[in-house]
CSV table of N, CA and C and ligand atoms in Angstrom, one decimal:
chain,number,residue,atom,x,y,z
X,1,UNK,N,11.7,22.1,-14.7
X,1,UNK,CA,11.6,21.7,-16.2
X,1,UNK,C,10.4,20.9,-16.5
X,2,UNK,N,9.7,21.4,-17.5
X,2,UNK,CA,8.3,20.9,-17.7
X,2,UNK,C,8.2,19.3,-17.8
X,3,UNK,N,9.0,18.7,-18.6
X,3,UNK,CA,8.8,17.2,-18.8
X,3,UNK,C,9.6,16.3,-17.9
X,4,UNK,N,10.4,16.9,-17.0
X,4,UNK,CA,11.3,16.1,-16.2
X,4,UNK,C,10.5,15.4,-15.1
X,5,UNK,N,10.7,14.1,-15.0
X,5,UNK,CA,10.0,13.2,-14.1
X,5,UNK,C,10.3,13.6,-12.6
X,6,UNK,N,11.5,14.0,-12.3
X,6,UNK,CA,11.8,14.4,-10.9
X,6,UNK,C,11.3,15.8,-10.6
X,7,UNK,N,11.3,16.7,-11.6
X,7,UNK,CA,10.7,18.0,-11.4
X,7,UNK,C,9.2,17.8,-11.1
X,8,UNK,N,8.6,16.8,-11.8
X,8,UNK,CA,7.1,16.5,-11.5
X,8,UNK,C,6.9,16.0,-10.1
X,9,UNK,N,7.9,15.2,-9.6
X,9,UNK,CA,7.8,14.7,-8.3
X,9,UNK,C,7.9,15.9,-7.3
X,10,UNK,N,8.8,16.8,-7.5
X,10,UNK,CA,8.9,18.0,-6.6
X,10,UNK,C,7.6,18.8,-6.7
X,11,UNK,N,7.0,18.9,-7.8
X,11,UNK,CA,5.8,19.7,-8.0
X,11,UNK,C,4.5,18.9,-7.5
X,12,UNK,N,4.8,17.7,-7.1
X,12,UNK,CA,3.7,16.8,-6.6
X,12,UNK,C,2.7,16.4,-7.7
X,13,UNK,N,3.2,16.5,-9.0
X,13,UNK,CA,2.3,16.0,-10.1
X,13,UNK,C,2.5,14.5,-10.2
X,14,UNK,N,3.6,13.9,-9.7
X,14,UNK,CA,3.8,12.5,-9.6
X,14,UNK,C,4.0,12.2,-8.1
X,15,UNK,N,3.3,11.2,-7.6
X,15,UNK,CA,3.5,10.9,-6.2
X,15,UNK,C,4.8,10.2,-5.9
X,16,UNK,N,5.3,10.4,-4.7
X,16,UNK,CA,6.6,9.8,-4.3
X,16,UNK,C,6.5,9.5,-2.8
X,17,UNK,N,7.3,8.6,-2.3
X,17,UNK,CA,7.4,8.3,-0.9
X,17,UNK,C,8.5,9.2,-0.3
X,18,UNK,N,8.0,10.4,0.1
X,18,UNK,CA,9.0,11.4,0.6
X,18,UNK,C,9.7,11.0,1.9
X,19,UNK,N,11.0,11.2,1.9
X,19,UNK,CA,11.7,11.0,3.2
X,19,UNK,C,12.0,12.3,3.9
X,20,UNK,N,12.3,13.3,3.1
X,20,UNK,CA,12.7,14.6,3.7
X,20,UNK,C,12.8,15.6,2.6
X,21,UNK,N,12.6,16.9,3.0
X,21,UNK,CA,12.9,18.0,2.1
X,21,UNK,C,13.3,19.2,2.9
X,22,UNK,N,14.0,20.1,2.2
X,22,UNK,CA,14.2,21.5,2.7
X,22,UNK,C,14.0,22.4,1.5
X,23,UNK,N,14.4,23.7,1.6
X,23,UNK,CA,14.1,24.6,0.5
X,23,UNK,C,14.9,24.2,-0.8
X,24,UNK,N,16.0,23.5,-0.6
X,24,UNK,CA,16.8,23.2,-1.8
X,24,UNK,C,16.8,21.8,-2.3
X,25,UNK,N,16.5,20.8,-1.4
X,25,UNK,CA,16.6,19.4,-1.7
X,25,UNK,C,15.4,18.6,-1.4
X,26,UNK,N,15.3,17.5,-2.0
X,26,UNK,CA,14.1,16.6,-1.8
X,26,UNK,C,14.6,15.1,-1.8
X,27,UNK,N,14.2,14.3,-0.9
X,27,UNK,CA,14.7,12.9,-0.8
X,27,UNK,C,13.5,12.0,-0.8
X,28,UNK,N,13.5,11.0,-1.6
X,28,UNK,CA,12.3,10.1,-1.7
X,28,UNK,C,12.8,8.7,-2.0
X,29,UNK,N,12.0,7.7,-1.8
X,29,UNK,CA,12.4,6.3,-2.1
X,29,UNK,C,12.4,6.0,-3.6
X,30,UNK,N,13.4,5.3,-4.0
X,30,UNK,CA,13.4,4.8,-5.4
X,30,UNK,C,12.4,3.7,-5.5
X,31,UNK,N,11.6,3.8,-6.6
X,31,UNK,CA,10.5,2.8,-6.8
X,31,UNK,C,11.0,1.4,-7.3
X,32,UNK,N,12.3,1.4,-7.7
X,32,UNK,CA,12.9,0.1,-8.1
X,32,UNK,C,14.2,-0.1,-7.3
X,33,UNK,N,14.0,-0.3,-6.0
X,33,UNK,CA,15.2,-0.3,-5.1
X,33,UNK,C,16.1,-1.5,-5.4
X,34,UNK,N,17.4,-1.3,-5.2
X,34,UNK,CA,18.4,-2.4,-5.3
X,34,UNK,C,18.5,-3.0,-3.9
X,35,UNK,N,18.1,-2.2,-2.8
X,35,UNK,CA,18.1,-2.7,-1.5
X,35,UNK,C,17.0,-1.9,-0.7
X,36,UNK,N,16.5,-2.5,0.4
X,36,UNK,CA,15.5,-1.8,1.2
X,36,UNK,C,16.0,-0.5,1.7
X,37,UNK,N,15.2,0.6,1.5
X,37,UNK,CA,15.6,1.9,1.9
X,37,UNK,C,16.3,2.7,0.9
X,38,UNK,N,16.5,2.2,-0.3
X,38,UNK,CA,17.2,2.9,-1.4
X,38,UNK,C,16.5,4.2,-1.7
X,39,UNK,N,17.3,5.3,-1.5
X,39,UNK,CA,16.7,6.6,-1.5
X,39,UNK,C,17.4,7.5,-2.6
X,40,UNK,N,16.6,8.4,-3.2
X,40,UNK,CA,17.2,9.3,-4.1
X,40,UNK,C,17.1,10.7,-3.5
X,41,UNK,N,18.2,11.4,-3.6
X,41,UNK,CA,18.3,12.8,-3.1
X,41,UNK,C,18.6,13.7,-4.3
X,42,UNK,N,17.7,14.7,-4.4
X,42,UNK,CA,17.8,15.5,-5.6
X,42,UNK,C,17.7,17.0,-5.3
X,43,UNK,N,18.4,17.9,-6.1
X,43,UNK,CA,18.2,19.3,-5.9
X,43,UNK,C,16.8,19.7,-6.4
X,44,UNK,N,16.2,20.7,-5.8
X,44,UNK,CA,14.8,21.1,-6.3
X,44,UNK,C,15.0,21.8,-7.6
X,45,UNK,N,16.1,22.5,-7.8
X,45,UNK,CA,16.4,23.2,-9.0
X,45,UNK,C,16.8,22.2,-10.1
X,46,UNK,N,16.2,22.2,-11.2
X,46,UNK,CA,16.5,21.3,-12.3
X,46,UNK,C,18.0,21.5,-12.8
X,47,UNK,N,18.7,20.4,-12.8
X,47,UNK,CA,20.1,20.5,-13.3
X,47,UNK,C,20.3,19.0,-13.8
X,48,UNK,N,20.8,18.9,-15.0
X,48,UNK,CA,21.0,17.6,-15.6
X,48,UNK,C,22.2,16.9,-14.9
X,49,UNK,N,23.4,17.4,-15.0
X,49,UNK,CA,24.6,16.7,-14.6
X,49,UNK,C,25.0,17.2,-13.3
X,50,UNK,N,25.2,16.2,-12.4
X,50,UNK,CA,25.5,16.6,-11.0
X,50,UNK,C,26.7,17.5,-10.8
X,51,UNK,N,27.7,17.2,-11.7
X,51,UNK,CA,29.0,18.0,-11.5
X,51,UNK,C,28.9,19.4,-12.2
X,52,UNK,N,27.7,19.7,-12.7
X,52,UNK,CA,27.5,21.1,-13.1
X,52,UNK,C,26.9,22.0,-12.0
X,53,UNK,N,26.5,21.3,-10.9
X,53,UNK,CA,25.9,22.1,-9.8
X,53,UNK,C,26.9,23.0,-9.1
X,54,UNK,N,26.6,24.2,-9.0
X,54,UNK,CA,27.5,25.2,-8.4
X,54,UNK,C,27.5,25.2,-6.9
X,55,UNK,N,28.5,25.6,-6.3
X,55,UNK,CA,28.5,25.9,-4.8
X,55,UNK,C,27.6,27.1,-4.5
X,56,UNK,N,27.0,27.2,-3.4
X,56,UNK,CA,27.1,26.3,-2.3
X,56,UNK,C,26.1,25.1,-2.4
X,57,UNK,N,25.3,25.0,-3.5
X,57,UNK,CA,24.3,23.9,-3.6
X,57,UNK,C,25.0,22.5,-3.6
X,58,UNK,N,26.1,22.5,-4.3
X,58,UNK,CA,26.8,21.2,-4.5
X,58,UNK,C,27.2,20.6,-3.1
X,59,UNK,N,27.9,21.4,-2.3
X,59,UNK,CA,28.2,20.9,-1.0
X,59,UNK,C,27.0,20.6,-0.1
X,60,UNK,N,26.0,21.4,-0.3
X,60,UNK,CA,24.7,21.2,0.4
X,60,UNK,C,24.1,19.9,0.1
X,61,UNK,N,24.2,19.4,-1.1
X,61,UNK,CA,23.7,18.1,-1.5
X,61,UNK,C,24.4,17.0,-0.7
X,62,UNK,N,25.7,17.1,-0.6
X,62,UNK,CA,26.4,16.0,0.1
X,62,UNK,C,26.2,16.2,1.6
X,63,UNK,N,26.0,17.4,2.1
X,63,UNK,CA,25.7,17.5,3.5
X,63,UNK,C,24.4,16.9,3.8
X,64,UNK,N,23.4,17.1,2.9
X,64,UNK,CA,22.1,16.4,3.1
X,64,UNK,C,22.2,14.9,3.0
X,65,UNK,N,23.1,14.4,2.1
X,65,UNK,CA,23.3,13.0,2.0
X,65,UNK,C,23.8,12.4,3.4
X,66,UNK,N,24.7,13.2,4.0
X,66,UNK,CA,25.3,12.8,5.3
X,66,UNK,C,24.2,12.7,6.3
X,67,UNK,N,23.4,13.8,6.4
X,67,UNK,CA,22.3,13.8,7.4
X,67,UNK,C,21.3,12.6,7.2
X,68,UNK,N,21.1,12.2,6.0
X,68,UNK,CA,20.2,11.1,5.8
X,68,UNK,C,20.8,9.8,6.1
X,69,UNK,N,22.1,9.7,6.0
X,69,UNK,CA,22.7,8.3,6.1
X,69,UNK,C,22.5,7.7,7.5
X,70,UNK,N,22.4,8.4,8.6
X,70,UNK,CA,22.2,7.9,9.9
X,70,UNK,C,20.8,7.2,10.0
X,71,UNK,N,19.7,8.0,9.7
X,71,UNK,CA,18.4,7.5,9.7
X,71,UNK,C,18.2,6.3,8.7
X,72,UNK,N,18.9,6.3,7.6
X,72,UNK,CA,18.8,5.2,6.6
X,72,UNK,C,19.4,3.9,7.3
X,73,UNK,N,20.6,4.1,7.9
X,73,UNK,CA,21.2,2.9,8.6
X,73,UNK,C,20.3,2.4,9.7
X,74,UNK,N,19.9,3.4,10.5
X,74,UNK,CA,19.0,3.0,11.7
X,74,UNK,C,17.8,2.3,11.3
X,75,UNK,N,17.1,2.7,10.2
X,75,UNK,CA,15.8,2.1,9.9
X,75,UNK,C,16.0,0.7,9.2
X,76,UNK,N,17.2,0.5,8.6
X,76,UNK,CA,17.4,-0.8,7.9
X,76,UNK,C,18.3,-1.7,8.6
X,77,UNK,N,19.1,-1.2,9.6
X,77,UNK,CA,20.1,-2.0,10.2
X,77,UNK,C,21.3,-2.3,9.4
X,78,UNK,N,21.4,-1.6,8.3
X,78,UNK,CA,22.5,-1.9,7.3
X,78,UNK,C,23.8,-1.4,7.9
X,79,UNK,N,24.9,-2.1,7.4
X,79,UNK,CA,26.2,-1.8,7.9
X,79,UNK,C,26.7,-0.4,7.5
X,80,UNK,N,26.4,-0.1,6.2
X,80,UNK,CA,26.8,1.2,5.7
X,80,UNK,C,25.7,1.7,4.7
X,81,UNK,N,25.9,3.0,4.4
X,81,UNK,CA,25.1,3.6,3.3
X,81,UNK,C,26.1,3.9,2.1
X,82,UNK,N,25.8,3.2,1.0
X,82,UNK,CA,26.6,3.5,-0.2
X,82,UNK,C,26.0,4.6,-1.0
X,83,UNK,N,26.9,5.2,-1.8
X,83,UNK,CA,26.5,6.2,-2.7
X,83,UNK,C,26.7,5.8,-4.2
X,84,UNK,N,25.7,6.1,-5.0
X,84,UNK,CA,25.9,5.9,-6.5
X,84,UNK,C,25.4,7.2,-7.2
X,85,UNK,N,26.2,7.6,-8.1
X,85,UNK,CA,25.8,8.7,-9.0
X,85,UNK,C,25.9,8.2,-10.4
X,86,UNK,N,24.7,8.1,-11.1
X,86,UNK,CA,24.8,7.6,-12.4
X,86,UNK,C,24.0,8.6,-13.3
X,87,UNK,N,22.7,8.7,-13.2
X,87,UNK,CA,22.0,9.7,-13.9
X,87,UNK,C,21.9,9.4,-15.4
X,88,UNK,N,22.0,8.1,-15.8
X,88,UNK,CA,21.9,7.8,-17.2
X,88,UNK,C,20.5,7.6,-17.7
X,89,UNK,N,19.6,7.4,-16.7
X,89,UNK,CA,18.2,7.2,-17.1
X,89,UNK,C,17.3,8.4,-16.9
X,90,UNK,N,17.5,9.1,-15.8
X,90,UNK,CA,16.8,10.3,-15.5
X,90,UNK,C,17.7,11.5,-15.5
X,91,UNK,N,17.5,12.5,-16.4
X,91,UNK,CA,18.5,13.6,-16.5
X,91,UNK,C,18.2,14.8,-15.6
X,92,UNK,N,18.0,14.4,-14.3
X,92,UNK,CA,17.8,15.4,-13.2
X,92,UNK,C,18.8,14.9,-12.2
X,93,UNK,N,19.8,15.7,-11.8
X,93,UNK,CA,20.9,15.3,-10.9
X,93,UNK,C,20.3,14.6,-9.7
X,94,UNK,N,20.9,13.4,-9.4
X,94,UNK,CA,20.4,12.7,-8.2
X,94,UNK,C,21.5,11.8,-7.6
X,95,UNK,N,21.5,11.7,-6.3
X,95,UNK,CA,22.4,10.8,-5.6
X,95,UNK,C,21.6,9.6,-5.1
X,96,UNK,N,22.0,8.4,-5.4
X,96,UNK,CA,21.4,7.2,-4.9
X,96,UNK,C,22.1,6.9,-3.5
X,97,UNK,N,21.3,6.8,-2.5
X,97,UNK,CA,21.8,6.4,-1.1
X,97,UNK,C,21.2,5.0,-0.8
X,98,UNK,N,22.1,4.1,-0.7
X,98,UNK,CA,21.7,2.7,-0.6
X,98,UNK,C,22.2,2.0,0.6
X,99,UNK,N,21.4,1.6,1.5
X,99,UNK,CA,21.8,0.8,2.7
X,99,UNK,C,22.4,-0.5,2.3
X,100,UNK,N,23.6,-0.8,2.7
X,100,UNK,CA,24.3,-2.1,2.2
X,100,UNK,C,24.9,-2.9,3.3
X,101,UNK,N,25.1,-4.2,3.0
X,101,UNK,CA,25.7,-5.1,3.9
X,101,UNK,C,27.0,-5.7,3.3
X,102,UNK,N,26.9,-5.9,2.0
X,102,UNK,CA,28.0,-6.7,1.3
X,102,UNK,C,28.4,-6.0,0.0
X,103,UNK,N,29.7,-6.4,-0.4
X,103,UNK,CA,30.2,-5.8,-1.7
X,103,UNK,C,29.3,-6.2,-2.8
X,104,UNK,N,29.1,-5.3,-3.8
X,104,UNK,CA,28.3,-5.7,-5.0
X,104,UNK,C,26.8,-5.3,-4.9
X,105,UNK,N,26.4,-4.9,-3.7
X,105,UNK,CA,25.0,-4.6,-3.5
X,105,UNK,C,24.5,-3.3,-4.1
X,106,UNK,N,25.4,-2.5,-4.6
X,106,UNK,CA,25.0,-1.3,-5.3
X,106,UNK,C,24.7,-1.5,-6.7
X,107,UNK,N,24.9,-2.7,-7.2
X,107,UNK,CA,24.7,-3.0,-8.6
X,107,UNK,C,23.3,-2.7,-9.0
X,108,UNK,N,23.1,-1.9,-10.1
X,108,UNK,CA,21.7,-1.6,-10.5
X,108,UNK,C,21.0,-2.8,-11.1
X,109,UNK,N,21.7,-3.9,-11.4
X,109,UNK,CA,21.0,-5.1,-11.9
X,109,UNK,C,20.2,-5.8,-10.7
X,110,UNK,N,20.5,-5.3,-9.5
X,110,UNK,CA,19.7,-5.8,-8.4
X,110,UNK,C,18.3,-5.1,-8.2
X,111,UNK,N,18.1,-4.1,-9.1
X,111,UNK,CA,16.8,-3.3,-8.9
X,111,UNK,C,15.6,-4.1,-9.2
X,112,UNK,N,14.6,-4.0,-8.3
X,112,UNK,CA,13.3,-4.7,-8.5
X,112,UNK,C,12.2,-3.8,-8.1
X,113,UNK,N,11.1,-3.7,-8.8
X,113,UNK,CA,10.0,-2.9,-8.5
X,113,UNK,C,9.5,-3.2,-7.1
X,114,UNK,N,9.3,-2.2,-6.3
X,114,UNK,CA,8.9,-2.5,-4.9
X,114,UNK,C,7.3,-2.4,-4.8
X,115,UNK,N,6.9,-3.1,-3.8
X,115,UNK,CA,5.5,-3.0,-3.4
X,115,UNK,C,5.2,-1.7,-2.7
X,116,UNK,N,4.3,-0.9,-3.1
X,116,UNK,CA,4.0,0.4,-2.5
X,116,UNK,C,3.9,0.4,-1.0
X,117,UNK,N,3.2,-0.7,-0.5
X,117,UNK,CA,3.0,-0.8,1.0
X,117,UNK,C,4.4,-1.0,1.7
X,118,UNK,N,5.2,-1.7,1.0
X,118,UNK,CA,6.6,-2.0,1.6
X,118,UNK,C,7.4,-0.7,1.6
X,119,UNK,N,7.2,0.1,0.6
X,119,UNK,CA,7.9,1.4,0.5
X,119,UNK,C,7.4,2.3,1.6
X,120,UNK,N,6.1,2.4,1.8
X,120,UNK,CA,5.5,3.2,2.8
X,120,UNK,C,6.0,2.9,4.2
X,121,UNK,N,6.1,1.6,4.4
X,121,UNK,CA,6.5,1.1,5.7
X,121,UNK,C,8.0,1.5,6.0
X,122,UNK,N,8.9,1.3,5.1
X,122,UNK,CA,10.3,1.6,5.3
X,122,UNK,C,10.4,3.2,5.4
X,123,UNK,N,9.7,3.9,4.6
X,123,UNK,CA,9.8,5.4,4.6
X,123,UNK,C,9.4,5.9,6.0
X,124,UNK,N,8.3,5.3,6.5
X,124,UNK,CA,7.9,5.7,7.9
X,124,UNK,C,9.0,5.5,8.9
X,125,UNK,N,9.6,4.4,8.8
X,125,UNK,CA,10.7,4.1,9.8
X,125,UNK,C,11.9,5.1,9.6
X,126,UNK,N,12.2,5.4,8.4
X,126,UNK,CA,13.3,6.3,8.2
X,126,UNK,C,12.9,7.7,8.7
X,127,UNK,N,11.7,8.2,8.3
X,127,UNK,CA,11.3,9.5,8.7
X,127,UNK,C,11.2,9.6,10.3
X,128,UNK,N,10.9,8.5,10.9
X,128,UNK,CA,10.8,8.6,12.4
X,128,UNK,C,12.2,8.8,13.0
X,129,UNK,N,13.3,8.6,12.3
X,129,UNK,CA,14.6,8.7,12.8
X,129,UNK,C,15.3,10.1,12.4
X,130,UNK,N,14.6,10.8,11.6
X,130,UNK,CA,15.2,12.1,11.1
X,130,UNK,C,15.2,13.2,12.2
F,201,AMP,P1,19.7,6.7,-13.0
F,201,AMP,O1,19.3,7.9,-13.8
F,201,AMP,O2,20.4,5.7,-13.9
F,201,AMP,O3,20.5,7.1,-11.8
F,201,AMP,O4,18.4,6.0,-12.5
F,201,AMP,C1,17.2,6.7,-12.2
F,201,AMP,C2,16.5,6.0,-11.0
F,201,AMP,O5,15.3,6.7,-10.8
F,201,AMP,C3,16.2,4.6,-11.1
F,201,AMP,O6,16.8,3.9,-10.0
F,201,AMP,C4,14.7,4.5,-11.1
F,201,AMP,O7,14.2,3.4,-10.4
F,201,AMP,C5,14.4,5.8,-10.3
F,201,AMP,N1,13.0,6.3,-10.7
F,201,AMP,C6,12.5,6.6,-11.9
F,201,AMP,N2,11.3,7.1,-11.8
F,201,AMP,C7,11.0,7.1,-10.5
F,201,AMP,C8,9.8,7.5,-9.7
F,201,AMP,N3,8.7,8.0,-10.3
F,201,AMP,N4,9.9,7.5,-8.3
F,201,AMP,C9,11.0,7.0,-7.7
F,201,AMP,N5,12.1,6.6,-8.4
F,201,AMP,C10,12.1,6.6,-9.7
F,202,ZN,ZN1,14.1,18.1,-13.3
């Protein structure tokens, strides 16, 4: 979709700290992470609402989330990887994958603009574990 910010990321018109991609999905770091390693996983095909995604793409999205969870935990030392699906700001379906330690850490009010160097450093650590 022409004006969609996440479609622009997939087309490389906007830069992103890529974690992983395959033919259907793309994962990259959120620029306003709530926690270190906060990752967004998106389908390459534009779709606004996540629950409108048809099978087999829908299950594929959550299989990809599962594959990313190990490297995310490994790179951050987090206890778990939490999932948030909101999509109220960017109308291109996405899953937030957030390394967490304590209850409440998924709260989007914890979001803070990250330093690009810090993003590059954590992305490298995650990619090394894929
Ligand atoms: P929401 O649609 O409410 O799930 O939130 C959209 C998320 O996308 C927010 O966490 C933003 O920080 C994130 N975001 C917006 N633009 C970018 C971008 N160019 N690169 C990385 N993350 C982004
Ligand atoms: Zn899009």
